[in-house]
Protein backbone atom coordinates (compact mmCIF):
# COMPACT_ATOMS: atom_id res chain seq x y z
CA UNK A 1 0.00 0.00 0.00
CA UNK A 2 1.39 3.38 -1.07
CA UNK A 3 -0.76 6.00 0.52
CA UNK A 4 -0.86 9.70 1.32
CA UNK A 5 -3.10 11.30 3.95
CA UNK A 6 -4.52 14.76 3.31
CA UNK A 7 -6.52 16.88 5.71
CA UNK A 8 -6.38 20.10 7.70
CA UNK A 9 -4.33 20.48 10.87
CA UNK A 10 -5.99 18.48 13.62
CA UNK A 11 -7.95 16.20 11.29
CA UNK A 12 -6.25 13.21 12.89
CA UNK A 13 -3.73 12.38 10.16
CA UNK A 14 -1.08 11.40 12.68
CA UNK A 15 -3.54 9.45 14.84
CA UNK A 16 -4.89 7.47 11.88
CA UNK A 17 -1.46 7.06 10.30
CA UNK A 18 -0.23 5.14 13.34
CA UNK A 19 -3.15 2.68 13.04
CA UNK A 20 -2.98 2.34 9.25
CA UNK A 21 0.80 1.86 9.22
CA UNK A 22 0.36 -0.97 11.74
CA UNK A 23 -2.45 -2.53 9.71
CA UNK A 24 -0.60 -2.46 6.38
CA UNK A 25 2.86 -3.03 7.96
CA UNK A 26 4.33 -0.02 6.20
CA UNK A 27 6.44 2.89 7.48
CA UNK A 28 4.63 6.04 8.66
CA UNK A 29 6.46 9.04 7.22
CA UNK A 30 5.36 12.35 8.76
CA UNK A 31 7.25 15.40 7.53
CA UNK A 32 6.05 17.32 10.62
CA UNK A 33 7.47 14.59 12.90
CA UNK A 34 10.77 14.57 11.01
CA UNK A 35 11.05 18.36 11.35
CA UNK A 36 10.21 18.20 15.08
CA UNK A 37 12.79 15.44 15.66
CA UNK A 38 15.40 17.62 13.91
CA UNK A 39 14.40 20.62 15.99
CA UNK A 40 14.79 18.61 19.16
CA UNK A 41 18.23 17.36 18.10
CA UNK A 42 19.35 20.84 17.07
CA UNK A 43 20.33 19.81 13.53
CA UNK A 44 20.88 22.21 10.63
CA UNK A 45 17.60 21.01 9.08
CA UNK A 46 15.79 21.72 12.34
CA UNK A 47 17.24 25.23 12.45
CA UNK A 48 16.11 25.87 8.87
CA UNK A 49 12.57 24.67 9.62
CA UNK A 50 11.95 26.26 13.01
CA UNK A 51 10.97 29.82 12.11
CA UNK A 52 8.52 28.60 9.46
CA UNK A 53 6.94 26.05 11.77
CA UNK A 54 6.60 28.52 14.65
CA UNK A 55 4.68 30.87 12.36
CA UNK A 56 2.53 28.11 10.87
CA UNK A 57 4.05 28.64 7.42
CA UNK A 58 5.24 25.86 5.14
CA UNK A 59 8.95 25.08 5.26
CA UNK A 60 10.35 25.95 1.78
CA UNK A 61 9.86 23.26 -0.85
CA UNK A 62 13.58 23.10 -1.62
CA UNK A 63 14.18 21.82 1.93
CA UNK A 64 11.09 19.64 2.28
CA UNK A 65 11.22 17.94 -1.11
CA UNK A 66 14.87 16.92 -0.67
CA UNK A 67 14.12 15.54 2.78
CA UNK A 68 11.30 13.40 1.39
CA UNK A 69 13.34 12.30 -1.62
CA UNK A 70 16.01 11.08 0.76
CA UNK A 71 13.51 9.32 3.03
CA UNK A 72 11.91 7.52 0.08
CA UNK A 73 15.37 6.29 -0.90
CA UNK A 74 15.37 4.13 2.24
CA UNK A 75 14.83 0.42 1.53
CA UNK A 76 11.96 0.12 4.06
CA UNK A 77 9.53 1.66 1.54
CA UNK A 78 9.77 -1.46 -0.64
CA UNK A 79 6.46 -2.80 0.73
CA UNK A 80 4.79 0.57 0.66
CA UNK A 81 4.58 3.70 2.81
CA UNK A 82 2.17 6.13 4.32
CA UNK A 83 2.97 9.82 3.86
CA UNK A 84 1.40 12.08 6.52
CA UNK A 85 1.60 15.83 5.91
CA UNK A 86 3.31 15.59 2.52
CA UNK A 87 2.58 16.75 -0.15
CA UNK A 88 1.11 20.03 1.02
CA UNK A 89 1.08 22.12 -2.16
CA UNK A 90 0.96 21.49 -5.89
CA UNK A 91 4.71 21.71 -6.35
CA UNK A 92 5.30 19.04 -3.70
CA UNK A 93 2.62 16.82 -5.30
CA UNK A 94 4.36 17.11 -8.67
CA UNK A 95 7.78 16.43 -7.19
CA UNK A 96 6.41 13.36 -5.39
CA UNK A 97 4.90 12.17 -8.64
CA UNK A 98 8.32 12.43 -10.30
CA UNK A 99 10.11 10.59 -7.46
CA UNK A 100 7.58 7.74 -7.53
CA UNK A 101 7.56 7.49 -11.33
CA UNK A 102 11.34 7.17 -11.36
CA UNK A 103 11.11 4.37 -8.79
CA UNK A 104 8.19 2.74 -10.61
CA UNK A 105 6.15 2.91 -7.39
CA UNK A 106 2.83 4.59 -8.23
CA UNK A 107 0.54 5.77 -5.42
CA UNK A 108 -2.47 3.59 -4.60
CA UNK A 109 -4.55 6.34 -3.03
CA UNK A 110 -4.79 9.79 -1.50
CA UNK A 111 -7.07 9.58 1.52
CA UNK A 112 -8.70 12.84 2.57
CA UNK A 113 -9.91 13.25 6.18
CA UNK A 114 -12.87 15.61 6.33
CA UNK A 115 -13.56 17.70 9.44
CA UNK A 116 -15.26 20.99 10.33
CA UNK A 117 -13.62 24.11 11.74
CA UNK A 118 -15.10 23.95 15.26
CA UNK A 119 -13.85 20.40 15.80
CA UNK A 120 -10.35 21.32 14.57
CA UNK A 121 -10.10 24.02 17.21
CA UNK A 122 -11.20 21.64 20.00
CA UNK A 123 -8.71 19.02 18.91
CA UNK A 124 -5.69 21.30 18.53
CA UNK A 125 -6.26 23.31 21.69
CA UNK A 126 -6.36 20.12 23.78
CA UNK A 127 -3.66 18.19 21.96
CA UNK A 128 -0.51 17.22 23.84
CA UNK A 129 2.57 15.86 22.11
CA UNK A 130 5.24 13.59 23.57
CA UNK A 131 8.78 15.01 23.78
CA UNK A 132 10.14 11.47 23.65
CA UNK A 133 8.32 9.68 20.82
CA UNK A 134 6.20 12.43 19.26
CA UNK A 135 2.86 10.63 19.85
CA UNK A 136 -0.28 12.78 20.14
CA UNK A 137 -2.82 12.56 22.91
CA UNK A 138 -5.64 14.86 24.00
CA UNK A 139 -6.53 16.22 27.43
CA UNK A 140 -10.17 15.34 26.88
CA UNK A 141 -10.59 12.97 23.90
CA UNK A 142 -7.55 10.68 24.27
CA UNK A 143 -6.50 11.09 27.87
CA UNK A 144 -3.18 9.58 28.89
CA UNK A 145 -3.34 7.21 31.88
CA UNK A 146 -1.26 9.67 33.93
CA UNK A 147 -1.76 13.38 33.16
CA UNK A 148 1.26 14.89 31.42
CA UNK A 149 2.94 11.51 30.79
CA UNK A 150 3.03 9.61 27.47
CA UNK A 151 1.34 6.16 27.61
CA UNK A 152 3.74 4.76 25.02
CA UNK A 153 7.16 5.83 26.30
CA UNK A 154 6.54 7.68 29.62
CA UNK A 155 7.96 10.83 28.02
CA UNK A 156 6.83 14.31 28.99
CA UNK A 157 3.77 15.71 27.20
CA UNK A 158 3.88 19.33 25.98
CA UNK A 159 1.79 21.70 23.90
CA UNK A 160 3.21 22.29 20.42
CA UNK A 161 4.26 25.90 19.84
CA UNK A 162 2.12 25.94 16.67
CA UNK A 163 -1.00 24.72 18.53
CA UNK A 164 -1.39 28.19 20.05
CA UNK A 165 -4.41 30.06 18.76
CA UNK A 166 -2.76 32.69 16.52
CA UNK A 167 -0.60 30.10 14.79
CA UNK A 168 -3.52 27.69 14.33
CA UNK A 169 -5.45 30.28 12.32
CA UNK A 170 -2.42 30.82 10.05
CA UNK A 171 -2.07 27.05 9.54
CA UNK A 172 -5.73 26.85 8.54
CA UNK A 173 -5.27 29.68 6.01
CA UNK A 174 -2.24 27.97 4.53
CA UNK A 175 -4.23 24.75 4.29
CA UNK A 176 -7.04 26.31 2.29
CA UNK A 177 -4.75 28.40 0.08
CA UNK A 178 -1.99 25.92 -0.62
CA UNK A 179 -2.97 22.40 0.38
CA UNK A 180 -6.60 22.16 -0.70
CA UNK A 181 -5.66 22.49 -4.39
CA UNK A 182 -3.86 19.14 -4.25
CA UNK A 183 -7.21 17.47 -3.56
CA UNK A 184 -8.34 18.21 -7.11
CA UNK A 185 -4.92 17.13 -8.37
CA UNK A 186 -5.48 13.65 -6.88
CA UNK A 187 -9.13 13.65 -7.89
CA UNK A 188 -8.19 14.13 -11.55
CA UNK A 189 -5.63 11.36 -11.18
CA UNK A 190 -8.44 9.06 -10.00
CA UNK A 191 -6.69 8.46 -6.66
CA UNK A 192 -8.83 10.45 -4.24
CA UNK A 193 -10.89 8.77 -1.50
CA UNK A 194 -12.45 10.61 1.39
CA UNK A 195 -13.91 9.75 4.77
CA UNK A 196 -15.25 11.69 7.72
CA UNK A 197 -12.68 12.39 10.43
CA UNK A 198 -15.39 12.58 13.11
CA UNK A 199 -16.21 9.82 15.58
CA UNK A 200 -14.18 7.18 17.39
CA UNK A 201 -10.57 6.71 16.28
CA UNK A 202 -11.12 2.96 15.72
CA UNK A 203 -14.28 3.55 13.63
CA UNK A 204 -12.42 5.99 11.39
CA UNK A 205 -9.61 3.47 10.91
CA UNK A 206 -12.17 0.80 9.96
CA UNK A 207 -13.80 3.13 7.44
CA UNK A 208 -10.40 4.01 5.99
CA UNK A 209 -9.43 0.36 5.50
CA UNK A 210 -12.82 -0.38 3.92
CA UNK A 211 -12.60 2.47 1.42
CA UNK A 212 -9.00 1.55 0.53
CA UNK A 213 -9.93 -2.05 -0.39
P1 LIG B 1 2.34 18.76 10.85
O1 LIG B 1 3.00 18.20 12.02
O2 LIG B 1 2.11 17.91 9.67
O3 LIG B 1 0.97 19.44 11.33
P2 LIG B 1 -0.49 19.55 10.65
O4 LIG B 1 -0.68 19.16 9.24
O5 LIG B 1 -0.87 20.93 10.98
O6 LIG B 1 -1.29 18.46 11.32
P3 LIG B 1 -1.33 18.11 12.81
O7 LIG B 1 -0.18 17.24 13.16
O8 LIG B 1 -1.53 19.37 13.59
O9 LIG B 1 -2.72 17.31 12.89
P4 LIG B 1 -3.05 15.80 12.60
O10 LIG B 1 -3.99 15.78 11.44
O11 LIG B 1 -1.84 14.94 12.50
O12 LIG B 1 -3.88 15.45 13.89
P5 LIG B 1 -3.57 14.50 15.16
O13 LIG B 1 -3.66 13.06 14.75
O14 LIG B 1 -2.36 14.94 15.89
O15 LIG B 1 3.14 20.06 10.37
C1 LIG B 1 3.62 21.01 11.27
C2 LIG B 1 4.44 22.06 10.55
O16 LIG B 1 5.59 21.45 9.93
C3 LIG B 1 3.73 22.78 9.39
O17 LIG B 1 2.94 23.87 9.83
C4 LIG B 1 4.93 23.22 8.55
O18 LIG B 1 5.55 24.34 9.09
C5 LIG B 1 5.88 22.03 8.69
N1 LIG B 1 5.63 21.03 7.62
C6 LIG B 1 5.21 19.74 7.79
N2 LIG B 1 5.07 19.13 6.60
C7 LIG B 1 5.40 20.04 5.65
C8 LIG B 1 5.43 20.04 4.24
N3 LIG B 1 5.09 18.95 3.54
N4 LIG B 1 5.84 21.16 3.60
C9 LIG B 1 6.20 22.26 4.27
N5 LIG B 1 6.16 22.36 5.61
C10 LIG B 1 5.78 21.25 6.30
O19 LIG B 1 -4.88 14.81 16.03
C11 LIG B 1 -5.11 16.11 16.58
C12 LIG B 1 -5.69 15.99 18.00
O20 LIG B 1 -6.99 15.41 17.94
C13 LIG B 1 -4.87 15.07 18.94
O21 LIG B 1 -4.90 15.62 20.22
C14 LIG B 1 -5.64 13.74 18.91
O22 LIG B 1 -5.48 13.05 20.13
C15 LIG B 1 -7.08 14.20 18.70
N6 LIG B 1 -7.86 13.26 17.88
C16 LIG B 1 -7.45 12.57 16.79
N7 LIG B 1 -8.46 11.81 16.29
C17 LIG B 1 -9.54 12.06 17.07
C18 LIG B 1 -10.89 11.58 17.06
N8 LIG B 1 -11.32 10.72 16.15
N9 LIG B 1 -11.72 12.07 18.03
C19 LIG B 1 -11.29 12.95 18.97
N10 LIG B 1 -10.03 13.42 19.02
C20 LIG B 1 -9.15 12.99 18.09
MG1 LIG C 1 0.24 15.30 12.65
ZN1 LIG D 1 6.03 9.05 24.00
Tab-separated table of C-alpha atoms and ligand atoms in Angstrom:
chain	number	residue	atom	x	y	z
A	1	UNK	CA	0.000	0.000	0.000
A	2	UNK	CA	1.388	3.377	-1.070
A	3	UNK	CA	-0.761	5.998	0.516
A	4	UNK	CA	-0.861	9.696	1.321
A	5	UNK	CA	-3.098	11.298	3.954
A	6	UNK	CA	-4.520	14.760	3.310
A	7	UNK	CA	-6.523	16.877	5.709
A	8	UNK	CA	-6.380	20.095	7.699
A	9	UNK	CA	-4.327	20.482	10.869
A	10	UNK	CA	-5.986	18.478	13.623
A	11	UNK	CA	-7.948	16.198	11.286
A	12	UNK	CA	-6.251	13.209	12.891
A	13	UNK	CA	-3.733	12.376	10.158
A	14	UNK	CA	-1.079	11.405	12.682
A	15	UNK	CA	-3.537	9.452	14.837
A	16	UNK	CA	-4.891	7.472	11.882
A	17	UNK	CA	-1.455	7.062	10.301
A	18	UNK	CA	-0.229	5.136	13.339
A	19	UNK	CA	-3.147	2.677	13.035
A	20	UNK	CA	-2.979	2.336	9.254
A	21	UNK	CA	0.798	1.859	9.223
A	22	UNK	CA	0.361	-0.968	11.742
A	23	UNK	CA	-2.450	-2.532	9.710
A	24	UNK	CA	-0.598	-2.457	6.375
A	25	UNK	CA	2.857	-3.030	7.956
A	26	UNK	CA	4.326	-0.018	6.201
A	27	UNK	CA	6.442	2.890	7.483
A	28	UNK	CA	4.629	6.044	8.657
A	29	UNK	CA	6.458	9.042	7.223
A	30	UNK	CA	5.357	12.348	8.758
A	31	UNK	CA	7.247	15.403	7.530
A	32	UNK	CA	6.051	17.317	10.621
A	33	UNK	CA	7.467	14.590	12.901
A	34	UNK	CA	10.773	14.569	11.008
A	35	UNK	CA	11.051	18.362	11.350
A	36	UNK	CA	10.206	18.196	15.078
A	37	UNK	CA	12.795	15.442	15.656
A	38	UNK	CA	15.405	17.622	13.910
A	39	UNK	CA	14.405	20.624	15.992
A	40	UNK	CA	14.795	18.605	19.160
A	41	UNK	CA	18.229	17.358	18.100
A	42	UNK	CA	19.350	20.843	17.067
A	43	UNK	CA	20.325	19.806	13.528
A	44	UNK	CA	20.881	22.211	10.631
A	45	UNK	CA	17.602	21.012	9.076
A	46	UNK	CA	15.790	21.717	12.343
A	47	UNK	CA	17.238	25.232	12.446
A	48	UNK	CA	16.106	25.866	8.871
A	49	UNK	CA	12.575	24.673	9.616
A	50	UNK	CA	11.946	26.261	13.015
A	51	UNK	CA	10.966	29.824	12.112
A	52	UNK	CA	8.518	28.605	9.461
A	53	UNK	CA	6.938	26.049	11.771
A	54	UNK	CA	6.601	28.516	14.646
A	55	UNK	CA	4.678	30.869	12.355
A	56	UNK	CA	2.525	28.112	10.870
A	57	UNK	CA	4.049	28.639	7.416
A	58	UNK	CA	5.243	25.863	5.145
A	59	UNK	CA	8.946	25.076	5.257
A	60	UNK	CA	10.347	25.952	1.779
A	61	UNK	CA	9.858	23.259	-0.851
A	62	UNK	CA	13.576	23.103	-1.618
A	63	UNK	CA	14.180	21.818	1.929
A	64	UNK	CA	11.086	19.640	2.277
A	65	UNK	CA	11.225	17.944	-1.114
A	66	UNK	CA	14.868	16.922	-0.668
A	67	UNK	CA	14.125	15.545	2.782
A	68	UNK	CA	11.296	13.395	1.388
A	69	UNK	CA	13.337	12.300	-1.618
A	70	UNK	CA	16.014	11.077	0.761
A	71	UNK	CA	13.506	9.322	3.035
A	72	UNK	CA	11.907	7.520	0.078
A	73	UNK	CA	15.374	6.293	-0.896
A	74	UNK	CA	15.366	4.134	2.235
A	75	UNK	CA	14.825	0.419	1.527
A	76	UNK	CA	11.961	0.120	4.059
A	77	UNK	CA	9.528	1.662	1.542
A	78	UNK	CA	9.768	-1.462	-0.643
A	79	UNK	CA	6.464	-2.802	0.726
A	80	UNK	CA	4.787	0.572	0.661
A	81	UNK	CA	4.582	3.701	2.807
A	82	UNK	CA	2.167	6.135	4.323
A	83	UNK	CA	2.975	9.816	3.862
A	84	UNK	CA	1.397	12.077	6.525
A	85	UNK	CA	1.604	15.828	5.909
A	86	UNK	CA	3.312	15.595	2.517
A	87	UNK	CA	2.583	16.746	-0.150
A	88	UNK	CA	1.112	20.027	1.024
A	89	UNK	CA	1.084	22.117	-2.159
A	90	UNK	CA	0.959	21.488	-5.894
A	91	UNK	CA	4.707	21.714	-6.354
A	92	UNK	CA	5.296	19.035	-3.695
A	93	UNK	CA	2.624	16.825	-5.300
A	94	UNK	CA	4.364	17.112	-8.673
A	95	UNK	CA	7.784	16.426	-7.185
A	96	UNK	CA	6.413	13.362	-5.392
A	97	UNK	CA	4.900	12.171	-8.641
A	98	UNK	CA	8.320	12.425	-10.299
A	99	UNK	CA	10.108	10.591	-7.463
A	100	UNK	CA	7.579	7.741	-7.525
A	101	UNK	CA	7.561	7.487	-11.334
A	102	UNK	CA	11.336	7.168	-11.357
A	103	UNK	CA	11.106	4.366	-8.789
A	104	UNK	CA	8.191	2.737	-10.611
A	105	UNK	CA	6.153	2.912	-7.394
A	106	UNK	CA	2.834	4.587	-8.226
A	107	UNK	CA	0.539	5.766	-5.425
A	108	UNK	CA	-2.469	3.591	-4.603
A	109	UNK	CA	-4.549	6.339	-3.034
A	110	UNK	CA	-4.786	9.787	-1.495
A	111	UNK	CA	-7.068	9.583	1.522
A	112	UNK	CA	-8.703	12.836	2.565
A	113	UNK	CA	-9.906	13.251	6.176
A	114	UNK	CA	-12.871	15.614	6.333
A	115	UNK	CA	-13.556	17.695	9.439
A	116	UNK	CA	-15.259	20.989	10.331
A	117	UNK	CA	-13.623	24.110	11.738
A	118	UNK	CA	-15.101	23.950	15.261
A	119	UNK	CA	-13.854	20.400	15.798
A	120	UNK	CA	-10.349	21.318	14.568
A	121	UNK	CA	-10.103	24.023	17.207
A	122	UNK	CA	-11.200	21.643	20.001
A	123	UNK	CA	-8.707	19.023	18.907
A	124	UNK	CA	-5.694	21.301	18.531
A	125	UNK	CA	-6.259	23.311	21.688
A	126	UNK	CA	-6.357	20.118	23.779
A	127	UNK	CA	-3.655	18.190	21.964
A	128	UNK	CA	-0.511	17.216	23.837
A	129	UNK	CA	2.574	15.862	22.108
A	130	UNK	CA	5.245	13.591	23.573
A	131	UNK	CA	8.778	15.010	23.781
A	132	UNK	CA	10.136	11.473	23.651
A	133	UNK	CA	8.322	9.678	20.819
A	134	UNK	CA	6.201	12.428	19.259
A	135	UNK	CA	2.862	10.628	19.851
A	136	UNK	CA	-0.280	12.783	20.142
A	137	UNK	CA	-2.821	12.564	22.908
A	138	UNK	CA	-5.642	14.863	24.000
A	139	UNK	CA	-6.531	16.223	27.426
A	140	UNK	CA	-10.174	15.337	26.883
A	141	UNK	CA	-10.591	12.970	23.903
A	142	UNK	CA	-7.552	10.685	24.271
A	143	UNK	CA	-6.499	11.086	27.869
A	144	UNK	CA	-3.175	9.585	28.887
A	145	UNK	CA	-3.343	7.207	31.881
A	146	UNK	CA	-1.257	9.665	33.931
A	147	UNK	CA	-1.763	13.379	33.163
A	148	UNK	CA	1.264	14.888	31.422
A	149	UNK	CA	2.943	11.514	30.790
A	150	UNK	CA	3.026	9.610	27.474
A	151	UNK	CA	1.344	6.164	27.614
A	152	UNK	CA	3.743	4.758	25.023
A	153	UNK	CA	7.160	5.832	26.305
A	154	UNK	CA	6.539	7.677	29.616
A	155	UNK	CA	7.962	10.830	28.017
A	156	UNK	CA	6.831	14.314	28.992
A	157	UNK	CA	3.771	15.710	27.199
A	158	UNK	CA	3.884	19.329	25.983
A	159	UNK	CA	1.789	21.702	23.902
A	160	UNK	CA	3.209	22.285	20.422
A	161	UNK	CA	4.256	25.904	19.840
A	162	UNK	CA	2.119	25.945	16.671
A	163	UNK	CA	-0.997	24.722	18.529
A	164	UNK	CA	-1.387	28.194	20.054
A	165	UNK	CA	-4.414	30.055	18.764
A	166	UNK	CA	-2.764	32.692	16.515
A	167	UNK	CA	-0.602	30.097	14.792
A	168	UNK	CA	-3.516	27.687	14.325
A	169	UNK	CA	-5.445	30.278	12.315
A	170	UNK	CA	-2.419	30.816	10.045
A	171	UNK	CA	-2.068	27.055	9.545
A	172	UNK	CA	-5.727	26.854	8.539
A	173	UNK	CA	-5.271	29.681	6.015
A	174	UNK	CA	-2.245	27.975	4.526
A	175	UNK	CA	-4.232	24.748	4.294
A	176	UNK	CA	-7.037	26.307	2.290
A	177	UNK	CA	-4.749	28.405	0.080
A	178	UNK	CA	-1.988	25.920	-0.622
A	179	UNK	CA	-2.966	22.398	0.380
A	180	UNK	CA	-6.604	22.159	-0.699
A	181	UNK	CA	-5.659	22.488	-4.394
A	182	UNK	CA	-3.859	19.136	-4.250
A	183	UNK	CA	-7.205	17.472	-3.557
A	184	UNK	CA	-8.344	18.210	-7.106
A	185	UNK	CA	-4.916	17.128	-8.371
A	186	UNK	CA	-5.484	13.652	-6.882
A	187	UNK	CA	-9.126	13.649	-7.894
A	188	UNK	CA	-8.191	14.131	-11.554
A	189	UNK	CA	-5.627	11.359	-11.179
A	190	UNK	CA	-8.445	9.059	-9.996
A	191	UNK	CA	-6.691	8.461	-6.660
A	192	UNK	CA	-8.829	10.452	-4.238
A	193	UNK	CA	-10.889	8.768	-1.499
A	194	UNK	CA	-12.451	10.607	1.394
A	195	UNK	CA	-13.907	9.754	4.774
A	196	UNK	CA	-15.250	11.686	7.717
A	197	UNK	CA	-12.681	12.393	10.431
A	198	UNK	CA	-15.391	12.577	13.108
A	199	UNK	CA	-16.207	9.825	15.578
A	200	UNK	CA	-14.175	7.178	17.388
A	201	UNK	CA	-10.565	6.712	16.276
A	202	UNK	CA	-11.123	2.963	15.717
A	203	UNK	CA	-14.283	3.549	13.634
A	204	UNK	CA	-12.424	5.994	11.388
A	205	UNK	CA	-9.614	3.468	10.910
A	206	UNK	CA	-12.171	0.797	9.956
A	207	UNK	CA	-13.795	3.134	7.437
A	208	UNK	CA	-10.395	4.008	5.986
A	209	UNK	CA	-9.434	0.360	5.499
A	210	UNK	CA	-12.825	-0.381	3.922
A	211	UNK	CA	-12.597	2.471	1.419
A	212	UNK	CA	-8.996	1.554	0.531
A	213	UNK	CA	-9.930	-2.054	-0.386
B	1	LIG	P1	2.339	18.759	10.855
B	1	LIG	O1	3.004	18.202	12.019
B	1	LIG	O2	2.110	17.914	9.669
B	1	LIG	O3	0.966	19.438	11.328
B	1	LIG	P2	-0.487	19.553	10.647
B	1	LIG	O4	-0.680	19.161	9.242
B	1	LIG	O5	-0.872	20.932	10.982
B	1	LIG	O6	-1.291	18.462	11.316
B	1	LIG	P3	-1.332	18.114	12.813
B	1	LIG	O7	-0.180	17.239	13.163
B	1	LIG	O8	-1.529	19.368	13.592
B	1	LIG	O9	-2.718	17.307	12.895
B	1	LIG	P4	-3.048	15.802	12.596
B	1	LIG	O10	-3.995	15.783	11.438
B	1	LIG	O11	-1.840	14.938	12.500
B	1	LIG	O12	-3.884	15.447	13.892
B	1	LIG	P5	-3.567	14.495	15.156
B	1	LIG	O13	-3.659	13.062	14.749
B	1	LIG	O14	-2.359	14.937	15.887
B	1	LIG	O15	3.144	20.056	10.367
B	1	LIG	C1	3.620	21.013	11.270
B	1	LIG	C2	4.436	22.063	10.546
B	1	LIG	O16	5.585	21.445	9.934
B	1	LIG	C3	3.734	22.777	9.385
B	1	LIG	O17	2.942	23.869	9.832
B	1	LIG	C4	4.925	23.225	8.546
B	1	LIG	O18	5.552	24.336	9.092
B	1	LIG	C5	5.881	22.026	8.687
B	1	LIG	N1	5.634	21.035	7.621
B	1	LIG	C6	5.207	19.744	7.788
B	1	LIG	N2	5.071	19.132	6.600
B	1	LIG	C7	5.404	20.040	5.652
B	1	LIG	C8	5.434	20.036	4.235
B	1	LIG	N3	5.088	18.950	3.541
B	1	LIG	N4	5.839	21.159	3.595
B	1	LIG	C9	6.196	22.265	4.269
B	1	LIG	N5	6.164	22.364	5.611
B	1	LIG	C10	5.781	21.249	6.299
B	1	LIG	O19	-4.880	14.808	16.034
B	1	LIG	C11	-5.105	16.110	16.580
B	1	LIG	C12	-5.686	15.986	18.001
B	1	LIG	O20	-6.992	15.411	17.935
B	1	LIG	C13	-4.875	15.071	18.937
B	1	LIG	O21	-4.897	15.625	20.222
B	1	LIG	C14	-5.637	13.742	18.909
B	1	LIG	O22	-5.485	13.052	20.132
B	1	LIG	C15	-7.081	14.202	18.696
B	1	LIG	N6	-7.860	13.260	17.877
B	1	LIG	C16	-7.453	12.570	16.787
B	1	LIG	N7	-8.458	11.806	16.287
B	1	LIG	C17	-9.537	12.057	17.073
B	1	LIG	C18	-10.888	11.585	17.064
B	1	LIG	N8	-11.322	10.720	16.155
B	1	LIG	N9	-11.717	12.072	18.031
B	1	LIG	C19	-11.295	12.948	18.967
B	1	LIG	N10	-10.032	13.425	19.020
B	1	LIG	C20	-9.154	12.986	18.088
B	2	LIG	MG1	0.243	15.298	12.651
B	3	LIG	ZN1	6.031	9.047	23.998
